[in-house]
Amino acid sequence: MTRVEIPDARPKRTARRVVAWCAAAVVVAAAIVVWAWPSHEPVCDDQVGLTPVDGQCVGVADTDRVYDFGHEELRDVAVRLREANAGARQDDEHHVGIAVLLNLTPGDHAIEPPTQLRKQLEGALRAQAAHNEDRGHLPRVELLLANAGDGFEHWPKAVEELLRRRGTPDNLVAVTGFGQSLTKVTDAIRALAEEKVPMVASTLTSSTLQGIRGLLRPAPNNSQQAVVAAEKAAEIARGKLARRGVPGTGSTAAPLPGASTGPEKPKAVIITDEKEGDPYPSDLKETFEVEFGRLGGQVADPLFYNSGLGEVSGTFRNHWLNICSEKAEVIYFAGRGLHLSAFVGALSDVYCDIAPDLVVLSGDDSPTEDQVAGKNFTEALDKGIEIINTELAPPDLWEALDLVRAKPEGSIAPDAMTDAGVERFLGPRDGASAAQPADDGEVLSYDAVFTATTLVQNAVEPDREEAVTARDVWAVIDSIRDFTAVQGASGRLSYDTQGNAVRKTVFLMSRTAEGHELVDVR
């Protein structure tokens, strides 16, 4: 299948947000980035469809205008969006609207930095183009940009404006996006569900978001990722014990002098963020703890921090002192990538004789290239530690496809990833774009909009003259399952009754001072 090319005016990036950790940037001493996003004073009024709230433009932007929410980095995306929407309206009087609801005015310490937001919009644009430029696909789709404000603080206003777009010329039929697993995001989802507006989240991975009718999620949830991380952690820990000659770990070597003569359990230390309103860390911690124990490991006394209270670097330095004395085989970091970079960077200030043998595992919210480019972080990597993150989509999708196919028969579904799904997103394997690194936010946003457009197609009835509505799409919310599953860029998309994509693969990316690599898929 030929990929639809979208003109891109951006300077070319040579790495994706998660694994390209060697970019040049300036990081504050605490290793937590303060975003420097080129901006200008936004204009909020009825003409652009937005309302000023706490210095932010909240609501749904008018599709007839180029609106970048006050940020120059989004300017060319907004230009391309207006052109694509104008084409959709011109080609089809019965076009439909699919919204991308995000925090498009992030604060200085937002969980989702500007680079990730832009990537999500890029993915949505790709899916829109793939749908609209296929002449057999009707109705055409226009994308609406909706802003819920920093931290989704103003979601009620955004939802109110979205609901107003039903039955208008925009004809809203579904909402995608949503971003991170925050309490206020869940509130917005429940409000839309009450109004029977179909939703497809992109990178939303909360394990507690179950049973919300009308919500589909193409990404593997936090519990799925934590299970994979625990399996990998137990495997690494047993390998370390075996190399030390510890009995009961499969070692054939004689025990080292002074080693225990009885079985020794692999040990892990878990570090968890206690910030209120963010269930992501507790999701990871609870599942990892249970699964690691089930696999025969033991968890040391837990360590905590609270990013909601401000500065965390001092807490992390003290934690490192305890970790280095604990002699655990692995560390599991149940927190955001913004703070993982600070945690790893804090090791540069601590003497730790076990650093060359340390492995830190974490979830898909991993550090961006800006967050890990600082001196502290690179010095910590130079001490020899390894960082392994679970990933929603790896940077090289073709490499990932090869790895999936190389897995033993029965360990992964044979159609977990296919050439058709990757090619639809990247183009031919030998094409010019095949080597371009992917970004999991872009890939999952593409899959979310692709899912929504598939639902729209499924809602079309032969010989019907009226436009498809949100209620029509709601009626076919269960239509992408098993035999009618579709192949997205991240893999097979088949949704169960809870709205979860079933049998999704979880990738494991490793980072050391030598670089990064895709090490496993499960």
Short mmCIF file of C-alpha atoms in Angstrom, two decimals:
data_model
loop_
_atom_site.label_atom_id
_atom_site.label_comp_id
_atom_site.label_asym_id
_atom_site.label_seq_id
_atom_site.Cartn_x
_atom_site.Cartn_y
_atom_site.Cartn_z
CA MET A 1 0.00 0.00 0.00
CA THR A 2 1.33 3.43 -0.87
CA ARG A 3 1.89 5.77 1.99
CA VAL A 4 0.30 9.18 1.81
CA GLU A 5 3.09 11.75 2.06
CA ILE A 6 2.47 14.84 4.15
CA PRO A 7 4.72 17.83 3.48
CA ASP A 8 6.80 18.59 6.53
CA ALA A 9 8.33 22.02 7.01
CA ARG A 10 10.13 21.08 10.21
CA PRO A 11 13.90 20.72 10.52
CA LYS A 12 14.52 16.99 10.26
CA ARG A 13 15.01 15.18 13.54
CA THR A 14 17.37 12.24 13.65
CA ALA A 15 15.96 10.58 16.73
CA ARG A 16 12.73 9.95 18.50
CA ARG A 17 11.77 11.29 21.89
CA VAL A 18 12.44 8.18 23.98
CA VAL A 19 15.68 6.76 22.75
CA ALA A 20 17.61 9.62 21.19
CA TRP A 21 19.15 10.64 24.47
CA CYS A 22 22.31 12.18 23.14
CA ALA A 23 20.92 15.39 21.63
CA ALA A 24 22.49 18.65 22.65
CA ALA A 25 20.34 20.61 25.08
CA VAL A 26 20.57 22.39 28.38
CA VAL A 27 19.15 20.75 31.47
CA VAL A 28 18.84 22.41 34.83
CA ALA A 29 21.04 21.15 37.64
CA ALA A 30 18.27 19.02 39.05
CA ALA A 31 18.01 17.35 35.61
CA ILE A 32 14.41 18.48 35.16
CA VAL A 33 13.82 20.48 32.01
CA VAL A 34 12.00 23.79 31.93
CA TRP A 35 10.50 23.92 28.45
CA ALA A 36 11.62 26.75 26.19
CA TRP A 37 8.91 26.58 23.54
CA PRO A 38 8.95 29.56 21.16
CA SER A 39 5.65 31.32 21.69
CA HIS A 40 3.68 34.46 21.05
CA GLU A 41 0.61 36.00 22.63
CA PRO A 42 -2.42 33.89 21.58
CA VAL A 43 -5.68 35.49 20.54
CA CYS A 44 -8.79 33.96 22.11
CA ASP A 45 -12.22 35.06 20.91
CA ASP A 46 -15.40 33.76 19.33
CA GLN A 47 -13.90 34.11 15.86
CA VAL A 48 -11.38 31.36 16.55
CA GLY A 49 -13.77 29.34 18.72
CA LEU A 50 -11.70 29.56 21.90
CA THR A 51 -12.18 31.10 25.33
CA PRO A 52 -9.45 32.72 27.46
CA VAL A 53 -9.16 30.94 30.84
CA ASP A 54 -6.22 31.53 33.19
CA GLY A 55 -4.11 32.87 30.34
CA GLN A 56 -4.83 29.86 28.11
CA CYS A 57 -7.00 29.50 25.01
CA VAL A 58 -9.41 26.70 25.88
CA GLY A 59 -12.01 24.98 23.70
CA VAL A 60 -12.10 23.90 20.05
CA ALA A 61 -10.24 25.88 17.42
CA ASP A 62 -12.13 27.05 14.32
CA THR A 63 -11.20 24.78 11.41
CA ASP A 64 -11.29 27.68 8.94
CA ARG A 65 -8.35 29.39 10.63
CA VAL A 66 -4.68 28.64 11.21
CA TYR A 67 -4.43 28.46 14.97
CA ASP A 68 -1.27 27.39 16.81
CA PHE A 69 -2.39 28.05 20.42
CA GLY A 70 0.29 30.70 20.75
CA HIS A 71 3.20 28.39 19.92
CA GLU A 72 5.29 28.87 16.80
CA GLU A 73 6.39 25.23 16.75
CA LEU A 74 2.80 24.24 15.95
CA ARG A 75 2.41 26.81 13.20
CA ASP A 76 3.16 24.65 10.16
CA VAL A 77 1.07 21.79 11.63
CA ALA A 78 -1.87 24.22 11.90
CA VAL A 79 -1.33 25.34 8.29
CA ARG A 80 -1.39 21.77 7.00
CA LEU A 81 -4.42 21.01 9.14
CA ARG A 82 -6.43 23.89 7.69
CA GLU A 83 -5.54 22.83 4.14
CA ALA A 84 -6.50 19.21 4.82
CA ASN A 85 -9.79 20.23 6.42
CA ALA A 86 -10.65 22.56 3.55
CA GLY A 87 -10.11 19.68 1.13
CA ALA A 88 -12.35 17.39 3.17
CA ARG A 89 -15.20 19.91 3.18
CA GLN A 90 -14.83 20.62 -0.52
CA ASP A 91 -14.84 16.94 -1.51
CA ASP A 92 -17.75 15.84 0.65
CA GLU A 93 -20.71 17.85 1.91
CA HIS A 94 -21.43 15.03 4.37
CA HIS A 95 -17.94 15.09 5.92
CA VAL A 96 -17.46 14.25 9.60
CA GLY A 97 -15.31 15.75 12.32
CA ILE A 98 -12.88 13.84 14.55
CA ALA A 99 -11.35 15.84 17.41
CA VAL A 100 -7.89 15.55 18.94
CA LEU A 101 -8.28 16.57 22.59
CA LEU A 102 -5.00 17.34 24.37
CA ASN A 103 -3.30 19.79 26.70
CA LEU A 104 -2.08 22.15 23.97
CA THR A 105 -0.91 24.85 26.39
CA PRO A 106 1.50 22.91 28.65
CA GLY A 107 3.12 24.63 31.62
CA ASP A 108 6.83 24.74 32.30
CA HIS A 109 6.87 21.36 34.04
CA ALA A 110 4.18 19.55 32.08
CA ILE A 111 4.33 15.74 31.99
CA GLU A 112 3.85 15.79 28.23
CA PRO A 113 6.38 18.21 26.71
CA PRO A 114 5.80 20.21 23.52
CA THR A 115 7.77 17.84 21.30
CA GLN A 116 5.41 14.99 22.21
CA LEU A 117 2.31 17.10 21.56
CA ARG A 118 3.55 18.00 18.12
CA LYS A 119 4.25 14.35 17.35
CA GLN A 120 0.72 13.37 18.34
CA LEU A 121 -0.70 15.97 15.96
CA GLU A 122 1.60 14.71 13.20
CA GLY A 123 0.28 11.19 13.67
CA ALA A 124 -3.32 12.38 13.54
CA LEU A 125 -2.62 14.29 10.32
CA ARG A 126 -1.11 11.19 8.73
CA ALA A 127 -4.17 9.10 9.52
CA GLN A 128 -6.48 11.83 8.20
CA ALA A 129 -4.52 12.01 4.95
CA ALA A 130 -4.47 8.24 4.54
CA HIS A 131 -8.26 8.17 4.87
CA ASN A 132 -9.17 11.21 2.80
CA GLU A 133 -6.81 10.55 -0.10
CA ASP A 134 -8.18 7.06 -0.64
CA ARG A 135 -10.94 7.85 -3.14
CA GLY A 136 -13.01 4.92 -1.92
CA HIS A 137 -13.28 6.30 1.60
CA LEU A 138 -16.38 8.33 2.34
CA PRO A 139 -17.30 10.33 4.28
CA ARG A 140 -14.23 12.56 4.33
CA VAL A 141 -12.78 13.49 7.71
CA GLU A 142 -11.74 16.85 9.12
CA LEU A 143 -9.67 17.12 12.31
CA LEU A 144 -10.65 19.47 15.13
CA LEU A 145 -8.03 20.63 17.65
CA ALA A 146 -9.37 20.84 21.20
CA ASN A 147 -7.44 22.21 24.18
CA ALA A 148 -8.29 21.17 27.75
CA GLY A 149 -5.58 23.39 29.27
CA ASP A 150 -2.50 22.61 31.30
CA GLY A 151 -3.01 19.40 33.26
CA PHE A 152 -6.50 19.09 31.69
CA GLU A 153 -7.55 21.64 34.31
CA HIS A 154 -10.20 23.15 32.03
CA TRP A 155 -11.62 19.97 30.54
CA PRO A 156 -15.27 20.98 31.27
CA LYS A 157 -15.01 23.92 28.87
CA ALA A 158 -13.33 21.80 26.20
CA VAL A 159 -15.96 19.06 26.51
CA GLU A 160 -18.77 21.63 26.39
CA GLU A 161 -17.39 23.03 23.14
CA LEU A 162 -16.90 19.57 21.66
CA LEU A 163 -20.49 18.62 22.38
CA ARG A 164 -21.64 21.82 20.66
CA ARG A 165 -19.91 20.65 17.47
CA ARG A 166 -22.35 17.76 16.99
CA GLY A 167 -24.95 18.58 14.39
CA THR A 168 -23.05 21.68 13.22
CA PRO A 169 -21.11 21.94 9.95
CA ASP A 170 -18.16 20.37 11.80
CA ASN A 171 -20.32 17.30 12.58
CA LEU A 172 -18.24 15.88 15.43
CA VAL A 173 -18.54 12.07 15.52
CA ALA A 174 -15.57 10.98 17.68
CA VAL A 175 -12.81 12.27 19.96
CA THR A 176 -9.20 11.02 20.07
CA GLY A 177 -6.08 12.05 22.00
CA PHE A 178 -6.44 12.54 25.80
CA GLY A 179 -2.71 12.19 26.50
CA GLN A 180 -1.76 11.05 29.99
CA SER A 181 -3.56 8.93 32.60
CA LEU A 182 -4.60 11.76 34.90
CA THR A 183 -7.73 11.95 37.07
CA LYS A 184 -9.01 14.99 35.16
CA VAL A 185 -8.55 13.15 31.86
CA THR A 186 -10.74 10.36 33.24
CA ASP A 187 -13.35 12.96 34.23
CA ALA A 188 -13.43 14.29 30.67
CA ILE A 189 -13.78 10.77 29.26
CA ARG A 190 -16.72 9.97 31.54
CA ALA A 191 -18.47 13.21 30.57
CA LEU A 192 -18.14 12.41 26.86
CA ALA A 193 -19.28 8.82 27.44
CA GLU A 194 -22.45 10.05 29.14
CA GLU A 195 -23.25 11.92 25.93
CA LYS A 196 -22.48 8.83 23.83
CA VAL A 197 -19.56 10.39 21.99
CA PRO A 198 -17.19 7.63 20.76
CA MET A 199 -13.58 7.97 21.93
CA VAL A 200 -10.24 6.45 20.93
CA ALA A 201 -7.36 7.34 23.24
CA SER A 202 -3.84 7.45 21.83
CA THR A 203 -1.22 7.01 24.58
CA LEU A 204 -3.65 6.58 27.47
CA THR A 205 -2.49 3.49 29.42
CA SER A 206 -4.26 3.63 32.80
CA SER A 207 -5.14 0.16 34.09
CA THR A 208 -8.08 1.52 36.08
CA LEU A 209 -9.92 2.85 33.03
CA GLN A 210 -12.10 -0.20 32.58
CA GLY A 211 -15.74 -0.55 31.70
CA ILE A 212 -16.22 2.91 30.18
CA ARG A 213 -18.50 2.21 27.27
CA GLY A 214 -17.48 4.03 24.12
CA LEU A 215 -13.74 4.24 24.88
CA LEU A 216 -11.19 2.28 22.83
CA ARG A 217 -7.46 2.18 23.61
CA PRO A 218 -4.87 0.93 21.09
CA ALA A 219 -1.97 1.08 23.58
CA PRO A 220 -1.11 -1.76 26.01
CA ASN A 221 -2.14 -0.66 29.52
CA ASN A 222 0.13 -0.06 32.50
CA SER A 223 -0.53 -3.48 34.02
CA GLN A 224 0.43 -5.22 30.79
CA GLN A 225 3.64 -3.22 30.65
CA ALA A 226 4.47 -3.83 34.32
CA VAL A 227 4.03 -7.60 33.84
CA VAL A 228 6.51 -7.54 30.94
CA ALA A 229 8.91 -5.41 33.00
CA ALA A 230 8.67 -7.83 35.93
CA GLU A 231 9.38 -10.80 33.66
CA LYS A 232 12.43 -9.02 32.26
CA ALA A 233 13.56 -7.94 35.74
CA ALA A 234 13.31 -11.51 37.09
CA GLU A 235 15.25 -12.78 34.09
CA ILE A 236 18.01 -10.19 34.61
CA ALA A 237 18.15 -10.78 38.37
CA ARG A 238 18.39 -14.55 38.02
CA GLY A 239 21.17 -14.10 35.49
CA LYS A 240 23.12 -11.91 37.92
CA LEU A 241 22.73 -14.42 40.75
CA ALA A 242 23.75 -17.28 38.47
CA ARG A 243 26.90 -15.41 37.44
CA ARG A 244 27.74 -15.03 41.12
CA GLY A 245 27.37 -18.78 41.61
CA VAL A 246 24.25 -18.56 43.78
CA PRO A 247 22.54 -21.96 44.19
CA GLY A 248 18.99 -22.38 42.94
CA THR A 249 19.38 -19.99 39.99
CA GLY A 250 20.44 -22.44 37.33
CA SER A 251 24.13 -21.84 37.88
CA THR A 252 26.54 -24.70 37.15
CA ALA A 253 29.48 -22.79 38.63
CA ALA A 254 30.82 -23.37 42.13
CA PRO A 255 29.52 -20.81 44.64
CA LEU A 256 31.76 -17.84 45.19
CA PRO A 257 33.63 -17.64 48.50
CA GLY A 258 31.25 -16.43 51.19
CA ALA A 259 28.14 -16.99 49.02
CA SER A 260 24.97 -18.33 50.58
CA THR A 261 24.62 -22.12 50.43
CA GLY A 262 20.83 -21.91 50.19
CA PRO A 263 18.54 -20.57 47.49
CA GLU A 264 18.62 -16.79 47.19
CA LYS A 265 15.70 -14.85 45.78
CA PRO A 266 16.26 -12.12 43.18
CA LYS A 267 15.73 -8.73 44.77
CA ALA A 268 14.17 -5.56 43.35
CA VAL A 269 13.78 -2.03 44.70
CA ILE A 270 10.68 -0.08 43.63
CA ILE A 271 10.60 3.73 43.61
CA THR A 272 7.12 5.27 43.31
CA ASP A 273 5.73 8.77 42.81
CA GLU A 274 2.97 9.60 45.31
CA LYS A 275 1.68 12.66 43.44
CA GLU A 276 -2.06 13.07 43.86
CA GLY A 277 -4.22 12.81 40.75
CA ASP A 278 -1.79 10.67 38.73
CA PRO A 279 -2.59 6.92 38.87
CA TYR A 280 0.21 5.97 36.46
CA PRO A 281 2.89 5.32 39.15
CA SER A 282 0.65 3.23 41.42
CA ASP A 283 -0.59 1.23 38.42
CA LEU A 284 2.99 0.25 37.63
CA LYS A 285 4.08 -0.39 41.22
CA GLU A 286 1.19 -2.61 42.25
CA THR A 287 1.37 -4.88 39.22
CA PHE A 288 5.17 -5.12 39.17
CA GLU A 289 5.30 -5.98 42.87
CA VAL A 290 2.77 -8.80 42.51
CA GLU A 291 4.25 -10.22 39.31
CA PHE A 292 7.88 -10.06 40.47
CA GLY A 293 6.88 -11.93 43.64
CA ARG A 294 4.96 -14.50 41.61
CA LEU A 295 8.11 -15.12 39.59
CA GLY A 296 10.06 -15.92 42.76
CA GLY A 297 11.56 -12.51 43.48
CA GLN A 298 11.44 -10.37 46.57
CA VAL A 299 10.86 -6.63 46.82
CA ALA A 300 12.83 -4.51 49.27
CA ASP A 301 11.15 -1.87 51.42
CA PRO A 302 9.58 0.57 48.94
CA LEU A 303 10.97 4.04 48.33
CA PHE A 304 8.75 7.02 47.51
CA TYR A 305 8.92 10.60 46.24
CA ASN A 306 6.23 13.19 45.59
CA SER A 307 6.68 15.24 42.43
CA GLY A 308 3.65 17.31 43.39
CA LEU A 309 5.67 18.94 46.18
CA GLY A 310 8.32 20.38 43.88
CA GLU A 311 12.05 19.62 43.99
CA VAL A 312 12.87 15.89 43.99
CA SER A 313 16.63 15.69 43.32
CA GLY A 314 17.56 15.72 47.01
CA THR A 315 15.14 12.86 47.64
CA PHE A 316 16.66 10.91 44.78
CA ARG A 317 20.23 11.36 46.07
CA ASN A 318 19.20 9.91 49.44
CA HIS A 319 17.42 7.05 47.70
CA TRP A 320 20.58 6.20 45.79
CA LEU A 321 22.49 5.88 49.06
CA ASN A 322 19.96 3.32 50.23
CA ILE A 323 19.84 1.50 46.90
CA CYS A 324 23.61 1.18 46.69
CA SER A 325 23.72 -0.33 50.18
CA GLU A 326 20.70 -2.60 49.49
CA LYS A 327 22.59 -4.54 46.80
CA ALA A 328 19.40 -5.24 44.82
CA GLU A 329 19.73 -6.82 41.38
CA VAL A 330 17.22 -4.50 39.68
CA ILE A 331 15.40 -1.19 40.27
CA TYR A 332 11.87 -0.48 39.07
CA PHE A 333 11.03 3.20 38.67
CA ALA A 334 7.26 3.74 38.89
CA GLY A 335 7.07 7.37 37.79
CA ARG A 336 7.12 9.75 34.85
CA GLY A 337 10.00 10.06 32.40
CA LEU A 338 10.51 13.66 33.49
CA HIS A 339 11.49 12.37 36.93
CA LEU A 340 13.28 9.25 35.74
CA SER A 341 15.83 11.53 34.08
CA ALA A 342 16.27 13.38 37.39
CA PHE A 343 16.56 10.10 39.31
CA VAL A 344 19.27 8.73 37.03
CA GLY A 345 21.02 12.11 36.96
CA ALA A 346 21.18 12.16 40.77
CA LEU A 347 23.47 9.12 40.68
CA SER A 348 26.24 11.36 39.36
CA ASP A 349 26.49 12.92 42.87
CA VAL A 350 26.70 9.59 44.73
CA TYR A 351 29.46 7.02 45.13
CA CYS A 352 27.98 3.63 44.28
CA ASP A 353 30.23 0.60 43.93
CA ILE A 354 27.46 -1.48 42.34
CA ALA A 355 26.60 1.11 39.64
CA PRO A 356 28.30 -0.84 36.80
CA ASP A 357 25.91 -3.73 37.47
CA LEU A 358 22.70 -1.72 38.00
CA VAL A 359 19.64 -2.04 35.77
CA VAL A 360 16.74 0.44 36.06
CA LEU A 361 13.43 -0.58 34.47
CA SER A 362 10.44 1.70 33.93
CA GLY A 363 7.22 2.19 31.94
CA ASP A 364 6.51 3.77 28.58
CA ASP A 365 6.61 7.35 29.92
CA SER A 366 10.34 7.59 29.35
CA PRO A 367 12.68 10.60 29.20
CA THR A 368 12.82 12.76 26.10
CA GLU A 369 16.06 13.62 24.38
CA ASP A 370 16.09 17.06 26.03
CA GLN A 371 15.59 15.60 29.49
CA VAL A 372 18.58 13.27 29.28
CA ALA A 373 21.07 15.48 27.46
CA GLY A 374 22.43 17.09 30.62
CA LYS A 375 25.82 16.53 32.18
CA ASN A 376 24.47 14.74 35.26
CA PHE A 377 22.56 12.18 33.26
CA THR A 378 25.40 11.33 30.90
CA GLU A 379 27.82 11.05 33.84
CA ALA A 380 25.43 8.62 35.51
CA LEU A 381 25.31 6.51 32.34
CA ASP A 382 29.09 6.58 32.23
CA LYS A 383 29.09 4.80 35.60
CA GLY A 384 27.76 1.76 33.78
CA ILE A 385 24.04 1.56 34.58
CA GLU A 386 21.50 0.32 32.06
CA ILE A 387 17.97 1.72 31.62
CA ILE A 388 15.21 -0.43 30.13
CA ASN A 389 11.81 1.03 29.27
CA THR A 390 8.70 -0.70 28.06
CA GLU A 391 7.58 0.96 24.83
CA LEU A 392 4.28 1.40 23.02
CA ALA A 393 6.09 1.55 19.69
CA PRO A 394 9.85 1.32 19.00
CA PRO A 395 11.77 3.83 16.87
CA ASP A 396 12.43 1.31 14.08
CA LEU A 397 9.13 -0.35 13.20
CA TRP A 398 10.68 -2.60 10.55
CA GLU A 399 13.26 -3.87 13.05
CA ALA A 400 10.42 -4.47 15.50
CA LEU A 401 8.53 -6.48 12.88
CA ASP A 402 11.60 -8.66 12.32
CA LEU A 403 11.94 -9.22 16.07
CA VAL A 404 8.28 -10.21 16.35
CA ARG A 405 8.70 -12.76 13.58
CA ALA A 406 11.84 -14.16 15.21
CA LYS A 407 10.04 -15.00 18.45
CA PRO A 408 9.34 -18.69 19.15
CA GLU A 409 6.08 -20.00 17.76
CA GLY A 410 3.25 -19.52 20.22
CA SER A 411 4.92 -16.76 22.26
CA ILE A 412 3.41 -13.93 20.20
CA ALA A 413 0.42 -13.96 17.85
CA PRO A 414 1.68 -14.35 14.24
CA ASP A 415 -0.30 -11.26 13.14
CA ALA A 416 0.80 -9.08 16.09
CA MET A 417 2.56 -6.86 13.52
CA THR A 418 2.36 -7.05 9.74
CA ASP A 419 4.05 -5.53 6.71
CA ALA A 420 0.75 -3.92 5.69
CA GLY A 421 0.33 -2.08 8.98
CA VAL A 422 3.90 -0.75 9.05
CA GLU A 423 3.93 0.11 5.35
CA ARG A 424 0.68 2.05 5.62
CA PHE A 425 2.40 4.30 8.14
CA LEU A 426 6.04 4.34 6.96
CA GLY A 427 5.84 3.49 3.29
CA PRO A 428 7.75 0.68 1.53
CA ARG A 429 10.62 -0.91 3.45
CA ASP A 430 13.10 0.18 0.81
CA GLY A 431 11.57 3.65 0.55
CA ALA A 432 13.10 6.97 1.56
CA SER A 433 11.13 7.17 4.82
CA ALA A 434 11.84 3.61 5.99
CA ALA A 435 14.88 4.63 8.04
CA GLN A 436 13.22 7.61 9.74
CA PRO A 437 12.83 6.96 13.47
CA ALA A 438 9.26 6.69 14.69
CA ASP A 439 7.82 8.23 17.83
CA ASP A 440 5.38 6.26 19.97
CA GLY A 441 3.13 9.30 20.43
CA GLU A 442 2.94 9.79 16.67
CA VAL A 443 2.37 6.08 16.03
CA LEU A 444 -0.37 5.69 18.66
CA SER A 445 -2.07 8.95 17.62
CA TYR A 446 -2.09 7.63 14.07
CA ASP A 447 -3.59 4.34 15.26
CA ALA A 448 -6.22 6.19 17.32
CA VAL A 449 -7.42 8.28 14.37
CA PHE A 450 -7.12 5.24 12.09
CA THR A 451 -9.40 3.35 14.50
CA ALA A 452 -11.87 6.27 14.51
CA THR A 453 -11.96 6.49 10.71
CA THR A 454 -12.51 2.72 10.54
CA LEU A 455 -15.50 3.09 12.87
CA VAL A 456 -16.84 5.87 10.64
CA GLN A 457 -16.53 3.58 7.62
CA ASN A 458 -18.31 0.81 9.50
CA ALA A 459 -21.16 3.18 10.36
CA VAL A 460 -21.91 4.04 6.73
CA GLU A 461 -25.12 2.48 5.45
CA PRO A 462 -25.65 1.88 1.71
CA ASP A 463 -27.92 4.36 -0.06
CA ARG A 464 -28.25 6.55 3.03
CA GLU A 465 -28.19 10.25 2.16
CA GLU A 466 -27.88 11.72 5.64
CA ALA A 467 -24.46 12.37 7.18
CA VAL A 468 -23.00 9.89 9.67
CA THR A 469 -23.48 11.07 13.27
CA ALA A 470 -21.80 10.41 16.61
CA ARG A 471 -24.69 8.10 17.54
CA ASP A 472 -24.13 6.09 14.36
CA VAL A 473 -20.47 5.63 15.22
CA TRP A 474 -21.36 4.79 18.83
CA ALA A 475 -23.60 2.00 17.52
CA VAL A 476 -20.64 0.26 15.82
CA ILE A 477 -18.13 0.73 18.66
CA ASP A 478 -17.72 -3.08 18.89
CA SER A 479 -17.12 -3.57 15.17
CA ILE A 480 -13.30 -3.83 15.29
CA ARG A 481 -12.80 -7.24 16.84
CA ASP A 482 -11.30 -10.62 15.96
CA PHE A 483 -12.14 -11.28 12.28
CA THR A 484 -12.78 -7.56 11.63
CA ALA A 485 -9.57 -6.42 13.36
CA VAL A 486 -7.35 -3.97 11.46
CA GLN A 487 -3.59 -3.58 11.23
CA GLY A 488 -2.31 -0.37 12.76
CA ALA A 489 1.25 0.96 12.75
CA SER A 490 1.84 -0.34 16.29
CA GLY A 491 0.36 -3.75 15.53
CA ARG A 492 -2.95 -5.57 15.30
CA LEU A 493 -5.95 -3.61 16.59
CA SER A 494 -8.73 -5.81 17.95
CA TYR A 495 -10.73 -4.35 20.83
CA ASP A 496 -12.42 -6.37 23.59
CA THR A 497 -15.62 -5.50 25.44
CA GLN A 498 -13.61 -3.30 27.83
CA GLY A 499 -12.20 -1.26 24.92
CA ASN A 500 -8.66 -2.65 25.30
CA ALA A 501 -6.60 -3.70 22.29
CA VAL A 502 -6.03 -7.40 22.95
CA ARG A 503 -2.76 -9.29 22.52
CA LYS A 504 -0.80 -6.12 21.88
CA THR A 505 2.98 -6.49 21.89
CA VAL A 506 5.11 -4.64 24.44
CA PHE A 507 8.61 -3.65 23.38
CA LEU A 508 11.68 -3.27 25.59
CA MET A 509 14.27 -0.59 24.78
CA SER A 510 17.69 -0.55 26.48
CA ARG A 511 19.87 2.51 27.00
CA THR A 512 23.51 2.55 28.15
CA ALA A 513 26.43 4.93 27.66
CA GLU A 514 27.11 3.10 24.37
CA GLY A 515 23.71 3.89 22.91
CA HIS A 516 20.25 2.36 22.65
CA GLU A 517 18.75 -0.77 21.17
CA LEU A 518 15.56 -2.75 20.94
CA VAL A 519 16.24 -5.78 23.14
CA ASP A 520 12.98 -7.71 23.33
CA VAL A 521 9.28 -7.91 22.52
CA ARG A 522 6.65 -9.84 24.48
#
